[in-house]
């Protein structure tokens, strides 16, 4: 096979389709930033990527929210969707599809899918009795509710009693098949703690769940029975399939599934794990469709160690944050400071300290002072790096040569905090290297070759760090590359394979730079604590 015939790897991933009861919160921003970082890393590696995000717009919760505002549901949804699009733009999210469950082509997909499941004999009519949490859009067992009848996720909204005829999906038919799936494909649910949670839930026995409602007008009618609308979760999960249609393609399952199915990764929060890891694969099995490759659940964010809630008034507003600190800073904090599969905390003082320490000091100052020395000691020309001349135990070479592979592994397993730590090891070692080697002294002693070797090794380390951090802080990486005289735009997605091929740029010492520098500029200005946080 020639290089041109080599198959380009494809990777499709999703965020949840967010409810539009309100403008986006930091939880939705968090998942979306993670998804964008994965998508960018895959593009950097040369994969063809489809990043899907979008909104979940039907159901009782949205219907009631619109009514309370005196708006038609569609009007309300359209307004909120704008705020999602605007936040994704501010956070520099490069999504390929924005899937709205009220989009024209979605109804046809839902109908066709429902019919497939119906023909399979997996849908039947029966009486549904139980406690329904509207904000969760989910029936709850009595034992799952707090003493006052609220669900723990929504302590201000009492679950409502329902006793009505619904269509049910025969989830119970799929218990064994799901158990086999989890066993044969342990990677299907990550991280392991979540997999265990699901396995234990399924082994307790699966009950059929209702997939229609009789008193909710805002949804798709059940095919053949207009008295019912389709349950919002059944409708929403299928939004992942609708998203795969090309904008001008005729809506139908076959078309939608032809290019990008099965999806490689569904990124979600832990509260919606059951829907994705149990209901969704069972629905797909019933429709005789291949399953997604992986469901990855991240943890929950707290603020200053406390659960965030509107009633406590301690939510973190993602719009304010990005306005105040810029997109790279926000992205960096959430990716570096939180172990992705676990709960994590937002604290503004820590936010400012981490950004100042890592990006302003360790990375920014390193670049700035090294470029200053290039100007002073090397007539402003970056000297060539001759790695064969460096000893194997050279402190930057030894870390640098392994870094690309280590960081790749960390990104591929969604350990972004580890990817950052690995890169910081090289950055910190570079600062130490300069301090110890003291090129200013060597220059005075006339040891020009040594000076050049030290500065070249440090700049190569900064370059590599910027390259490997580019999925997280693309704008900052652009600035670093620019100052090194390399014209690469890390926001250019699909073109990166040409402008900065992974095999070359992700490795220490493989790139030949011989560049006359322009004036060095600080790449990241130190952040100040806001008044209230520093008080
Ligand atoms: N509409 C459904 C998803 C349907 S997918 C076919 C939904 N939407 S949501 O807007 O309520 O949730 C969006 C995401 O935000 C979920 O992944 C949820 O886990 C996440 N978070 C909500 N609060 C969160 C935190 N405090 N911290 C981190 N993520 C949180 O559910």
Coordinates of C-alpha atoms and ligand atoms in Angstrom, one line a residue:
X1 CA 0.0 0.0 0.0
X2 CA 1.3 3.5 -0.8
X3 CA 1.0 6.2 1.8
X4 CA -1.9 7.8 0.0
X5 CA -3.9 4.6 0.1
X6 CA -3.4 4.1 3.8
X7 CA -6.8 4.3 5.4
X8 CA -7.3 7.3 7.5
X9 CA -8.5 6.4 11.0
X10 CA -12.0 7.7 11.8
X11 CA -13.2 8.8 15.2
X12 CA -16.7 9.9 16.1
X13 CA -17.4 11.1 19.6
X14 CA -20.3 12.8 21.4
X15 CA -21.1 15.0 24.4
X16 CA -24.5 14.5 25.9
X17 CA -27.3 16.5 24.2
X18 CA -27.9 19.1 26.8
X19 CA -31.3 20.0 28.2
X20 CA -32.4 23.5 27.2
X21 CA -34.3 24.3 30.4
X22 CA -31.6 26.9 31.1
X23 CA -28.5 28.4 29.7
X24 CA -25.4 26.1 29.8
X25 CA -23.8 25.5 33.2
X26 CA -20.2 24.6 34.1
X27 CA -21.1 20.9 34.1
X28 CA -22.0 21.0 30.4
X29 CA -19.0 23.2 29.6
X30 CA -16.8 20.6 31.3
X31 CA -17.9 17.7 29.3
X32 CA -17.7 19.7 26.1
X33 CA -14.2 20.9 26.8
X34 CA -13.1 17.3 27.4
X35 CA -14.7 16.2 24.1
X36 CA -13.0 19.0 22.2
X37 CA -9.6 18.2 23.6
X38 CA -10.0 14.5 22.6
X39 CA -11.2 15.6 19.1
X40 CA -8.2 18.0 18.7
X41 CA -5.7 15.3 19.8
X42 CA -7.1 12.9 17.3
X43 CA -7.0 15.5 14.5
X44 CA -3.4 16.2 15.5
X45 CA -2.6 12.6 15.0
X46 CA -4.2 12.7 11.6
X47 CA -7.5 11.0 12.3
X48 CA -10.7 12.1 10.6
X49 CA -12.9 13.2 13.4
X50 CA -16.6 13.9 14.0
X51 CA -17.4 15.8 17.2
X52 CA -21.1 15.8 18.0
X53 CA -22.7 18.0 20.5
X54 CA -26.3 19.4 20.7
X55 CA -29.4 19.8 22.7
X56 CA -32.2 17.7 24.1
X57 CA -35.3 19.8 23.7
X58 CA -38.5 17.7 24.2
X59 CA -40.3 16.5 27.3
X60 CA -42.1 17.8 30.3
X61 CA -39.2 19.7 31.9
X62 CA -38.8 21.9 28.8
X63 CA -42.5 22.1 28.2
X64 CA -43.0 23.5 31.7
X65 CA -40.1 25.8 31.6
X66 CA -41.4 27.4 28.3
X67 CA -44.8 27.7 29.8
X68 CA -43.5 29.4 32.9
X69 CA -41.9 32.0 30.6
X70 CA -45.0 32.4 28.5
X71 CA -43.2 31.2 25.4
X72 CA -44.0 28.6 22.8
X73 CA -41.6 25.6 23.5
X74 CA -39.9 26.0 20.2
X75 CA -39.3 29.7 20.7
X76 CA -37.8 29.0 24.1
X77 CA -35.6 26.3 22.8
X78 CA -34.3 28.5 20.0
X79 CA -33.3 31.2 22.4
X80 CA -31.4 28.8 24.8
X81 CA -29.7 27.1 21.9
X82 CA -28.1 30.4 20.9
X83 CA -26.5 30.6 24.3
X84 CA -25.0 27.1 23.9
X85 CA -23.6 28.0 20.5
X86 CA -22.2 31.2 21.9
X87 CA -20.5 29.5 24.8
X88 CA -18.9 26.8 22.6
X89 CA -17.5 29.6 20.4
X90 CA -16.1 31.4 23.4
X91 CA -14.5 28.2 24.7
X92 CA -13.0 27.5 21.3
X93 CA -14.9 24.3 20.8
X94 CA -14.5 22.9 17.3
X95 CA -17.7 20.7 17.0
X96 CA -18.7 19.2 13.7
X97 CA -22.4 18.7 14.4
X98 CA -24.9 20.4 16.6
X99 CA -27.7 17.9 17.0
X100 CA -31.1 19.3 18.1
X101 CA -33.9 16.9 18.9
X102 CA -36.3 19.4 17.4
X103 CA -34.5 19.4 14.0
X104 CA -36.6 18.5 11.0
X105 CA -34.7 15.3 10.2
X106 CA -34.8 13.8 13.7
X107 CA -38.5 12.8 13.7
X108 CA -38.0 10.4 10.8
X109 CA -35.1 8.7 12.5
X110 CA -37.1 8.3 15.8
X111 CA -40.1 6.9 13.9
X112 CA -38.0 4.4 11.9
X113 CA -36.1 3.3 15.0
X114 CA -39.3 2.9 17.0
X115 CA -40.8 0.8 14.3
X116 CA -37.8 -1.5 14.2
X117 CA -38.0 -2.1 17.9
X118 CA -41.8 -2.6 17.6
X119 CA -41.4 -5.2 14.9
X120 CA -38.9 -7.0 17.2
X121 CA -41.8 -7.4 19.6
X122 CA -40.0 -5.3 22.3
X123 CA -42.7 -2.7 22.8
X124 CA -46.0 -3.3 24.6
X125 CA -48.7 -1.2 26.3
X126 CA -49.2 -1.5 30.1
X127 CA -50.0 0.5 33.3
X128 CA -47.2 2.6 34.7
X129 CA -47.3 3.6 38.3
X130 CA -44.4 5.3 40.1
X131 CA -42.6 8.4 41.3
X132 CA -41.4 10.6 38.5
X133 CA -38.6 13.3 38.9
X134 CA -39.3 15.8 36.2
X135 CA -35.9 17.5 36.3
X136 CA -34.2 14.1 35.8
X137 CA -37.0 13.0 33.4
X138 CA -36.9 9.6 35.1
X139 CA -39.0 7.3 37.3
X140 CA -37.4 6.7 40.7
X141 CA -37.8 3.9 43.2
X142 CA -39.3 5.1 46.5
X143 CA -36.1 4.1 48.2
X144 CA -34.1 6.4 45.9
X145 CA -36.0 9.4 47.1
X146 CA -35.2 11.6 50.2
X147 CA -37.5 11.6 53.1
X148 CA -39.4 14.6 51.8
X149 CA -40.0 12.9 48.4
X150 CA -37.4 14.8 46.4
X151 CA -34.7 13.0 44.4
X152 CA -31.1 13.7 45.8
X153 CA -30.1 15.4 42.6
X154 CA -33.0 17.8 42.8
X155 CA -33.7 18.5 46.4
X156 CA -36.1 21.3 45.6
X157 CA -38.4 19.4 43.3
X158 CA -40.7 16.7 44.7
X159 CA -41.1 13.6 42.6
X160 CA -44.6 13.4 41.2
X161 CA -46.9 10.3 41.4
X162 CA -47.9 8.9 38.0
X163 CA -50.5 6.2 37.3
X164 CA -51.1 6.0 33.5
X165 CA -51.0 3.8 30.5
X166 CA -47.6 3.8 28.8
X167 CA -45.8 1.9 26.1
X168 CA -42.9 -0.1 27.6
X169 CA -39.6 -1.3 26.2
X170 CA -38.7 -4.9 27.1
X171 CA -35.4 -4.1 28.7
X172 CA -35.7 -7.4 30.7
X173 CA -35.1 -9.3 27.4
X174 CA -31.6 -7.9 27.3
X175 CA -30.2 -8.6 30.7
X176 CA -28.1 -11.6 29.6
X177 CA -26.9 -10.0 26.4
X178 CA -25.8 -6.9 28.3
X179 CA -24.0 -8.9 30.8
X180 CA -22.1 -10.7 28.0
X181 CA -21.3 -7.3 26.5
X182 CA -19.8 -6.0 29.7
X183 CA -17.8 -9.2 30.2
X184 CA -16.5 -9.5 26.6
X185 CA -15.8 -5.8 26.3
X186 CA -14.6 -4.4 29.6
X187 CA -13.6 -1.3 27.7
X188 CA -17.3 -0.6 26.9
X189 CA -17.7 1.3 30.2
X190 CA -14.9 3.4 31.7
X191 CA -13.6 4.1 34.2
X192 CA -13.7 0.8 36.1
X193 CA -15.6 2.1 39.1
X194 CA -18.5 3.0 36.8
X195 CA -18.4 -0.3 35.0
X196 CA -18.7 -2.1 38.4
X197 CA -21.6 0.1 39.3
X198 CA -23.4 -0.8 36.1
X199 CA -22.7 -4.5 36.3
X200 CA -24.0 -4.5 39.9
X201 CA -27.2 -2.7 38.8
X202 CA -27.8 -5.0 35.9
X203 CA -27.2 -8.2 37.9
X204 CA -29.9 -7.0 40.3
X205 CA -32.4 -7.7 37.5
X206 CA -33.7 -5.3 34.8
X207 CA -37.2 -4.0 34.6
X208 CA -38.9 -2.9 31.4
X209 CA -39.1 0.9 31.2
X210 CA -41.8 3.1 29.8
X211 CA -41.0 4.9 26.6
X212 CA -44.2 7.0 26.1
X213 CA -46.1 9.7 28.0
X214 CA -49.8 10.6 27.8
X215 CA -49.8 14.0 29.3
X216 CA -46.9 15.6 27.6
X217 CA -47.6 17.3 24.2
X218 CA -44.0 18.5 23.6
X219 CA -42.5 15.4 21.8
X220 CA -43.0 13.1 18.9
X221 CA -46.2 11.2 18.7
X222 CA -45.9 7.4 19.1
X223 CA -46.3 6.0 15.6
X224 CA -49.8 4.7 15.3
X225 CA -51.0 6.2 18.6
X226 CA -51.4 9.9 18.8
X227 CA -52.5 9.8 22.4
X228 CA -48.9 9.2 23.4
X229 CA -45.7 11.1 22.9
X230 CA -42.3 9.4 22.9
X231 CA -40.4 9.5 26.2
X232 CA -37.7 12.2 26.0
X233 CA -34.8 9.9 26.7
X234 CA -35.8 7.5 23.9
X235 CA -36.0 10.4 21.6
X236 CA -32.8 12.1 22.8
X237 CA -30.4 9.1 22.6
X238 CA -31.4 8.7 19.0
X239 CA -30.2 12.3 18.5
X240 CA -26.7 10.8 18.3
X241 CA -27.8 8.9 15.2
X242 CA -29.5 11.9 13.6
X243 CA -26.4 13.9 14.1
X244 CA -24.6 11.6 11.7
X245 CA -26.7 12.6 8.7
X246 CA -25.0 15.0 6.3
X247 CA -26.9 18.3 6.2
X248 CA -28.5 17.6 2.8
X249 CA -28.9 13.9 3.2
X250 CA -32.4 12.3 3.3
X251 CA -33.3 11.4 6.8
X252 CA -33.3 7.6 7.3
X253 CA -31.5 5.1 9.5
X254 CA -29.5 3.6 6.6
X255 CA -28.2 7.0 5.5
X256 CA -27.4 8.1 9.0
X257 CA -25.5 4.9 9.8
X258 CA -23.5 4.7 6.6
X259 CA -20.5 6.8 7.4
X260 CA -19.7 7.3 11.1
X261 CA -21.5 4.5 12.9
X262 CA -20.7 3.0 15.4
X263 CA -19.7 6.0 17.4
X264 CA -16.3 5.5 19.2
X265 CA -17.0 7.4 22.3
X266 CA -19.9 8.8 24.3
X267 CA -18.7 11.2 26.9
X268 CA -21.1 11.7 29.8
X269 CA -21.5 12.6 33.4
X270 CA -22.1 9.9 36.0
X271 CA -25.8 10.9 36.6
X272 CA -26.7 9.7 33.1
X273 CA -24.7 6.5 33.1
X274 CA -27.6 4.1 33.3
X275 CA -29.3 5.6 30.2
X276 CA -26.1 5.2 28.2
X277 CA -24.6 2.0 29.4
X278 CA -27.8 0.0 29.9
X279 CA -30.8 1.4 28.1
X280 CA -29.0 2.6 25.0
X281 CA -27.1 -0.6 24.1
X282 CA -30.3 -2.6 24.8
X283 CA -32.3 -0.3 22.4
X284 CA -29.6 -0.8 19.8
X285 CA -29.5 -4.5 20.2
X286 CA -33.3 -4.6 19.8
X287 CA -33.0 -2.6 16.5
X288 CA -30.2 -5.0 15.5
X289 CA -27.6 -2.2 15.2
X290 CA -23.9 -2.3 16.1
X291 CA -23.0 -0.8 19.5
X292 CA -20.9 2.2 20.3
X293 CA -17.4 1.4 21.3
X294 CA -17.1 3.1 24.6
X295 CA -19.1 5.1 27.3
X296 CA -16.8 7.2 29.4
X297 CA -18.2 8.8 32.5
X298 CA -16.5 11.8 34.1
X299 CA -17.2 12.8 37.7
X300 CA -19.1 15.8 39.2
X301 CA -17.7 19.3 39.8
X302 CA -18.0 21.0 43.2
X303 CA -17.3 24.6 44.1
X304 CA -14.9 25.2 47.0
X305 CA -15.6 21.6 48.1
X306 CA -19.4 22.1 48.1
X307 CA -22.1 20.7 45.8
X308 CA -23.1 23.4 43.4
X309 CA -26.7 24.4 43.2
X310 CA -28.8 27.4 42.2
X311 CA -30.5 27.4 45.5
X312 CA -27.2 27.7 47.4
X313 CA -26.2 30.4 44.9
X314 CA -22.8 28.9 44.5
X315 CA -22.8 27.9 40.8
X316 CA -19.9 28.7 38.6
X317 CA -20.9 30.7 35.5
X318 CA -18.9 29.5 32.5
X319 CA -19.6 32.7 30.6
X320 CA -18.1 34.9 33.4
X321 CA -15.1 32.6 33.7
X322 CA -14.2 32.7 30.1
X323 CA -14.8 36.4 29.9
X324 CA -12.5 37.0 32.8
X325 CA -9.7 34.6 32.1
X326 CA -9.9 33.6 28.4
X327 CA -10.6 30.2 26.9
X328 CA -7.2 28.6 27.2
X329 CA -7.0 29.3 31.0
X330 CA -10.4 27.8 31.6
X331 CA -9.7 24.8 29.5
X332 CA -6.3 24.2 31.2
X333 CA -7.7 24.4 34.7
X334 CA -10.4 21.8 34.2
X335 CA -8.2 19.4 32.2
X336 CA -5.1 19.7 34.4
X337 CA -6.6 20.0 37.8
X338 CA -9.2 17.3 37.6
X339 CA -8.7 13.6 37.3
X340 CA -11.2 13.0 34.5
X341 CA -13.0 9.9 35.8
X342 CA -13.4 11.4 39.3
X343 CA -15.2 14.3 41.0
X344 CA -13.3 17.5 41.0
X345 CA -13.4 20.9 42.5
X346 CA -13.4 24.5 41.3
X347 CA -11.7 27.1 43.5
X348 CA -10.9 30.4 42.0
X349 CA -7.8 31.1 44.1
X350 CA -6.4 27.7 43.0
X351 CA -7.4 28.5 39.5
X352 CA -5.4 31.7 39.4
X353 CA -2.4 30.1 41.2
X354 CA -2.3 27.1 38.9
X355 CA -2.4 29.3 35.8
X356 CA 0.2 31.6 37.0
X357 CA 2.5 28.9 38.2
X358 CA 2.3 26.6 35.1
X359 CA 1.6 28.9 32.2
X360 CA 2.8 32.3 33.2
X361 CA 5.9 31.3 35.1
X362 CA 7.1 27.8 34.2
X363 CA 6.2 27.9 30.5
X364 CA 5.9 31.6 29.6
X365 CA 8.9 32.9 31.5
X366 CA 11.0 30.0 30.2
X367 CA 10.3 30.9 26.6
X368 CA 10.8 34.6 27.2
X369 CA 14.1 34.4 29.0
X370 CA 15.5 31.8 26.6
X371 CA 14.5 34.0 23.6
X372 CA 16.2 36.9 25.3
X373 CA 19.4 34.9 25.6
X374 CA 19.2 33.9 21.9
X375 CA 19.0 37.5 21.0
X376 CA 22.0 38.4 23.2
X377 CA 24.2 35.5 22.7
X378 CA 23.3 34.1 19.3
X379 CA 22.5 37.2 17.2
X380 CA 18.8 36.3 17.4
X381 CA 19.1 33.1 15.4
X382 CA 18.0 29.8 17.0
X383 CA 21.0 27.5 16.8
X384 CA 20.5 24.0 15.4
X385 CA 20.0 21.2 17.8
X386 CA 22.4 18.4 17.2
X387 CA 21.0 15.6 19.3
X388 CA 23.6 13.1 18.4
X389 CA 26.1 15.3 20.2
X390 CA 24.1 15.2 23.4
X391 CA 24.9 12.5 26.0
X392 CA 22.1 10.0 26.5
X393 CA 21.7 11.2 30.1
X394 CA 21.3 14.8 29.0
X395 CA 18.5 15.8 31.3
X396 CA 16.2 17.3 28.6
X397 CA 17.0 14.8 25.9
X398 CA 16.3 11.9 28.2
X399 CA 12.8 13.3 29.2
X400 CA 12.1 14.7 25.7
X401 CA 12.7 11.5 23.7
X402 CA 10.1 9.7 25.7
X403 CA 7.6 12.5 26.1
X404 CA 5.6 12.1 22.9
X405 CA 4.7 8.5 23.5
X406 CA 3.9 9.0 27.2
X407 CA 1.7 11.9 26.5
X408 CA -0.1 10.2 23.7
X409 CA -0.9 7.3 26.0
X410 CA -2.2 9.6 28.6
X411 CA -4.5 11.4 26.0
X412 CA -5.7 8.1 24.6
X413 CA -6.8 6.9 28.0
X414 CA -8.3 10.3 28.9
X415 CA -5.8 11.0 31.7
X416 CA -5.4 14.7 30.7
X417 CA -4.1 15.6 34.1
X418 CA -1.3 13.1 33.6
X419 CA -0.6 14.4 30.1
X420 CA -0.1 17.9 31.6
X421 CA 2.1 16.6 34.4
X422 CA 4.3 14.8 32.0
X423 CA 4.7 17.9 29.9
X424 CA 5.4 20.0 33.0
X425 CA 8.2 17.7 34.0
X426 CA 10.0 18.7 30.8
X427 CA 9.2 22.4 31.3
X428 CA 10.4 22.4 34.9
X429 CA 13.5 20.4 34.0
X430 CA 14.3 23.0 31.3
X431 CA 14.1 25.8 33.9
X432 CA 16.4 23.9 36.2
X433 CA 18.7 23.1 33.3
X434 CA 19.2 26.7 32.4
X435 CA 19.8 27.7 36.1
X436 CA 22.3 24.9 36.5
X437 CA 24.1 25.4 33.2
X438 CA 24.2 29.2 33.5
X439 CA 24.7 30.0 29.8
X440 CA 25.5 33.6 30.7
X441 CA 28.6 32.4 32.5
X442 CA 29.6 30.1 29.7
X443 CA 29.1 33.0 27.2
X444 CA 31.5 35.2 29.2
X445 CA 34.0 32.3 29.1
X446 CA 33.7 32.2 25.4
X447 CA 32.1 28.8 25.2
X448 CA 29.7 29.7 22.4
X449 CA 29.1 26.1 21.3
X450 CA 27.9 25.1 24.7
X451 CA 25.7 28.1 25.0
X452 CA 24.1 27.3 21.7
X453 CA 23.6 23.7 22.6
X454 CA 21.9 24.6 25.9
X455 CA 19.5 27.2 24.4
X456 CA 18.6 25.0 21.4
X457 CA 17.7 22.1 23.8
X458 CA 15.6 24.3 25.9
X459 CA 13.7 25.8 23.0
X460 CA 13.1 22.4 21.5
X461 CA 11.6 21.4 24.9
X462 CA 9.4 24.4 24.9
X463 CA 8.3 23.7 21.3
X464 CA 7.4 20.1 22.1
X465 CA 5.5 21.1 25.2
X466 CA 3.5 23.6 23.2
X467 CA 2.7 21.0 20.6
X468 CA 1.6 18.4 23.0
X469 CA -0.4 20.9 25.0
X470 CA -2.1 22.3 21.9
X471 CA -5.3 20.2 22.2
X472 CA -5.8 21.9 25.6
X473 CA -4.4 25.4 25.0
X474 CA -4.5 25.9 21.2
X475 CA -4.2 29.7 21.3
X476 CA -1.2 29.7 23.6
X477 CA 0.5 27.0 21.6
X478 CA 0.0 29.1 18.5
X479 CA 1.9 32.0 20.3
X480 CA 4.8 29.7 21.3
X481 CA 5.1 28.4 17.7
X482 CA 4.9 31.9 16.3
X483 CA 7.7 33.1 18.5
X484 CA 9.8 30.2 17.4
X485 CA 9.2 31.3 13.9
X486 CA 7.0 28.3 13.0
X487 CA 3.9 29.0 11.2
X488 CA 1.3 26.5 12.4
X489 CA -2.2 27.3 13.4
X490 CA -3.5 24.8 16.0
X491 CA -7.0 25.8 15.4
X492 CA -6.8 24.6 11.8
X493 CA -7.9 21.1 12.6
X494 CA -7.8 19.0 9.4
X495 CA -4.8 20.8 7.9
X496 CA -2.5 20.1 10.9
X497 CA -1.3 16.9 9.4
X498 CA 0.3 18.9 6.6
X499 CA 1.5 21.9 8.6
X500 CA 2.7 20.0 11.7
X501 CA 2.8 16.3 11.0
X502 CA 2.5 14.3 14.2
X503 CA 5.3 11.9 13.5
X504 CA 7.7 14.8 13.4
X505 CA 6.3 17.4 15.7
X506 CA 5.4 15.1 18.6
X507 CA 9.0 14.0 18.9
X508 CA 11.9 15.8 20.6
X509 CA 14.7 16.8 18.3
X510 CA 13.2 15.8 15.0
X511 CA 12.4 19.3 13.7
X512 CA 15.0 21.4 12.1
X513 CA 14.7 25.0 13.1
X514 CA 17.0 27.7 12.0
X515 CA 15.1 30.9 12.5
X516 CA 15.8 34.5 13.0
X517 CA 13.6 35.7 15.8
X518 CA 11.5 38.7 16.1
X519 CA 10.9 40.6 19.3
X520 CA 9.9 38.2 22.2
X521 CA 6.5 38.8 23.7
X522 CA 5.1 37.4 26.9
X523 CA 2.7 34.6 25.9
X524 CA 0.5 34.5 29.0
X525 CA -0.1 37.5 31.3
X526 CA -0.2 36.8 35.0
X527 CA -3.7 36.6 36.3
X528 CA -5.0 38.6 39.3
X529 CA -7.4 37.2 41.8
X530 CA -10.8 38.9 41.7
X531 CA -11.5 41.1 44.7
X532 CA -14.0 38.8 46.4
X533 CA -11.8 35.7 46.0
X534 CA -8.7 37.3 47.4
X535 CA -10.5 39.0 50.3
Ligands
LIG1 N1 -30.4 15.7 28.2 C1 -29.7 14.8 29.0 C2 -28.7 14.1 28.2 C3 -29.2 13.4 27.0 S1 -28.0 12.6 26.0 C4 -28.8 11.8 24.8 C5 -29.0 15.5 30.1 N2 -28.8 16.8 30.0 S2 -28.2 17.8 31.1 O1 -28.1 19.0 30.5 O2 -28.9 17.7 32.3 O3 -26.8 17.2 31.5 C6 -25.7 17.5 30.9 C7 -24.4 16.9 31.4 O4 -23.9 17.8 32.5 C8 -24.5 15.5 32.0 O5 -23.4 14.8 31.5 C9 -24.2 15.8 33.5 O6 -23.5 14.7 34.0 C10 -23.4 17.0 33.5 N3 -23.4 17.7 34.8 C11 -24.4 18.3 35.4 N4 -24.0 18.8 36.6 C12 -22.7 18.5 36.7 C13 -21.7 18.9 37.6 N5 -21.9 19.5 38.7 N6 -20.4 18.5 37.3 C14 -20.0 17.9 36.2 N7 -21.0 17.5 35.3 C15 -22.3 17.8 35.6 O7 -28.7 14.9 31.1

